[in-house]
Amino acid sequence: YECPHCKKDLPIISEDLKKCDPNSYVVILDGVGGNADLDYRLFKKYALGDNWYFVPENFNLVKLYNVKFTPTWVIIYHGVVK
């Protein structure tokens, strides 16, 4: 099972981030879709470089950023969650 929202959103985010300085952001995908292998394959399809990280089922991140639904996109800009 691949999250249909992630399948829709990841290509858009990836395309938009191509316009940004790769040193200005980090992407972390926490694969909580129930199948870490499928989540990882989807992530790798759109990951642009070394500043993209996949974390399989890290529920500490889910709690830290108060994730209620998937996908949830958290933007941290200069150390501040937006």
PDB file of C-alpha atoms in Angstrom:
ATOM      1  CA  TYR A   1       0.000   0.000   0.000  1.00  0.00           C
ATOM      2  CA  GLU A   2       1.354   3.392  -0.985  1.00  0.00           C
ATOM      3  CA  CYS A   3      -0.266   6.427   0.534  1.00  0.00           C
ATOM      4  CA  PRO A   4      -2.286   8.021  -2.292  1.00  0.00           C
ATOM      5  CA  HIS A   5      -1.746  11.506  -0.837  1.00  0.00           C
ATOM      6  CA  CYS A   6       2.026  10.965  -0.712  1.00  0.00           C
ATOM      7  CA  LYS A   7       1.953   9.705  -4.296  1.00  0.00           C
ATOM      8  CA  LYS A   8       0.246  12.959  -5.256  1.00  0.00           C
ATOM      9  CA  ASP A   9       2.245  15.365  -3.066  1.00  0.00           C
ATOM     10  CA  LEU A  10       5.813  14.031  -3.277  1.00  0.00           C
ATOM     11  CA  PRO A  11       6.252  14.760  -7.006  1.00  0.00           C
ATOM     12  CA  ILE A  12       5.008  18.321  -6.489  1.00  0.00           C
ATOM     13  CA  ILE A  13       7.268  18.933  -3.496  1.00  0.00           C
ATOM     14  CA  SER A  14      10.224  17.403  -5.293  1.00  0.00           C
ATOM     15  CA  GLU A  15       9.646  19.561  -8.368  1.00  0.00           C
ATOM     16  CA  ASP A  16       9.249  22.733  -6.306  1.00  0.00           C
ATOM     17  CA  LEU A  17      12.398  22.032  -4.299  1.00  0.00           C
ATOM     18  CA  LYS A  18      14.425  21.778  -7.508  1.00  0.00           C
ATOM     19  CA  LYS A  19      14.112  25.585  -7.583  1.00  0.00           C
ATOM     20  CA  CYS A  20      15.650  25.946  -4.106  1.00  0.00           C
ATOM     21  CA  ASP A  21      19.216  25.883  -2.905  1.00  0.00           C
ATOM     22  CA  PRO A  22      19.712  22.260  -1.744  1.00  0.00           C
ATOM     23  CA  ASN A  23      21.702  23.554   1.229  1.00  0.00           C
ATOM     24  CA  SER A  24      18.677  25.510   2.457  1.00  0.00           C
ATOM     25  CA  TYR A  25      16.400  22.590   3.342  1.00  0.00           C
ATOM     26  CA  VAL A  26      16.207  19.009   4.565  1.00  0.00           C
ATOM     27  CA  VAL A  27      13.445  16.528   3.761  1.00  0.00           C
ATOM     28  CA  ILE A  28      12.640  13.717   6.179  1.00  0.00           C
ATOM     29  CA  LEU A  29       9.977  11.203   5.246  1.00  0.00           C
ATOM     30  CA  ASP A  30       8.796   9.149   8.207  1.00  0.00           C
ATOM     31  CA  GLY A  31       7.357   6.015   6.623  1.00  0.00           C
ATOM     32  CA  VAL A  32       4.330   5.265   8.768  1.00  0.00           C
ATOM     33  CA  GLY A  33       2.185   3.881   5.964  1.00  0.00           C
ATOM     34  CA  GLY A  34       2.334   0.324   7.281  1.00  0.00           C
ATOM     35  CA  ASN A  35       4.823  -0.968   4.715  1.00  0.00           C
ATOM     36  CA  ALA A  36       8.258   0.601   5.103  1.00  0.00           C
ATOM     37  CA  ASP A  37       9.574  -1.031   1.910  1.00  0.00           C
ATOM     38  CA  LEU A  38       6.854   0.523  -0.259  1.00  0.00           C
ATOM     39  CA  ASP A  39       7.207   3.848   1.542  1.00  0.00           C
ATOM     40  CA  TYR A  40      10.966   3.792   0.899  1.00  0.00           C
ATOM     41  CA  ARG A  41      10.571   2.980  -2.808  1.00  0.00           C
ATOM     42  CA  LEU A  42       8.147   5.871  -3.236  1.00  0.00           C
ATOM     43  CA  PHE A  43      10.511   8.172  -1.314  1.00  0.00           C
ATOM     44  CA  LYS A  44      13.552   7.177  -3.413  1.00  0.00           C
ATOM     45  CA  LYS A  45      11.626   7.839  -6.601  1.00  0.00           C
ATOM     46  CA  TYR A  46      11.406  11.555  -5.746  1.00  0.00           C
ATOM     47  CA  ALA A  47      14.369  12.182  -3.387  1.00  0.00           C
ATOM     48  CA  LEU A  48      16.671  14.789  -4.896  1.00  0.00           C
ATOM     49  CA  GLY A  49      19.881  14.295  -2.948  1.00  0.00           C
ATOM     50  CA  ASP A  50      21.766  13.758   0.255  1.00  0.00           C
ATOM     51  CA  ASN A  51      19.529  16.150   2.173  1.00  0.00           C
ATOM     52  CA  TRP A  52      16.546  13.791   1.796  1.00  0.00           C
ATOM     53  CA  TYR A  53      16.218  11.200   4.570  1.00  0.00           C
ATOM     54  CA  PHE A  54      13.885   8.254   5.006  1.00  0.00           C
ATOM     55  CA  VAL A  55      13.036   7.088   8.522  1.00  0.00           C
ATOM     56  CA  PRO A  56      10.977   3.886   8.748  1.00  0.00           C
ATOM     57  CA  GLU A  57       8.131   4.075  11.258  1.00  0.00           C
ATOM     58  CA  ASN A  58       9.607   6.477  13.797  1.00  0.00           C
ATOM     59  CA  PHE A  59       6.647   7.206  16.006  1.00  0.00           C
ATOM     60  CA  ASN A  60       8.765   9.536  18.149  1.00  0.00           C
ATOM     61  CA  LEU A  61       8.756  11.958  15.181  1.00  0.00           C
ATOM     62  CA  VAL A  62       5.000  11.493  14.888  1.00  0.00           C
ATOM     63  CA  LYS A  63       4.604  12.540  18.526  1.00  0.00           C
ATOM     64  CA  LEU A  64       7.186  15.325  18.331  1.00  0.00           C
ATOM     65  CA  TYR A  65       5.403  17.050  15.427  1.00  0.00           C
ATOM     66  CA  ASN A  66       1.880  16.111  16.551  1.00  0.00           C
ATOM     67  CA  VAL A  67       1.095  14.220  13.352  1.00  0.00           C
ATOM     68  CA  LYS A  68      -2.588  13.344  13.199  1.00  0.00           C
ATOM     69  CA  PHE A  69      -2.967  12.472   9.518  1.00  0.00           C
ATOM     70  CA  THR A  70      -0.780  11.338   6.661  1.00  0.00           C
ATOM     71  CA  PRO A  71       0.708  12.953   4.888  1.00  0.00           C
ATOM     72  CA  THR A  72       1.636  15.757   7.231  1.00  0.00           C
ATOM     73  CA  TRP A  73       4.185  18.238   5.946  1.00  0.00           C
ATOM     74  CA  VAL A  74       6.199  20.057   8.598  1.00  0.00           C
ATOM     75  CA  ILE A  75       8.297  22.995   7.470  1.00  0.00           C
ATOM     76  CA  ILE A  76      11.163  24.032   9.682  1.00  0.00           C
ATOM     77  CA  TYR A  77      12.624  27.364   8.636  1.00  0.00           C
ATOM     78  CA  HIS A  78      15.691  28.607  10.473  1.00  0.00           C
ATOM     79  CA  GLY A  79      14.910  26.226  13.328  1.00  0.00           C
ATOM     80  CA  VAL A  80      11.287  27.317  13.664  1.00  0.00           C
ATOM     81  CA  VAL A  81       8.358  25.005  12.846  1.00  0.00           C
ATOM     82  CA  LYS A  82       6.016  26.811  10.471  1.00  0.00           C
TER      83      LYS A  82
END
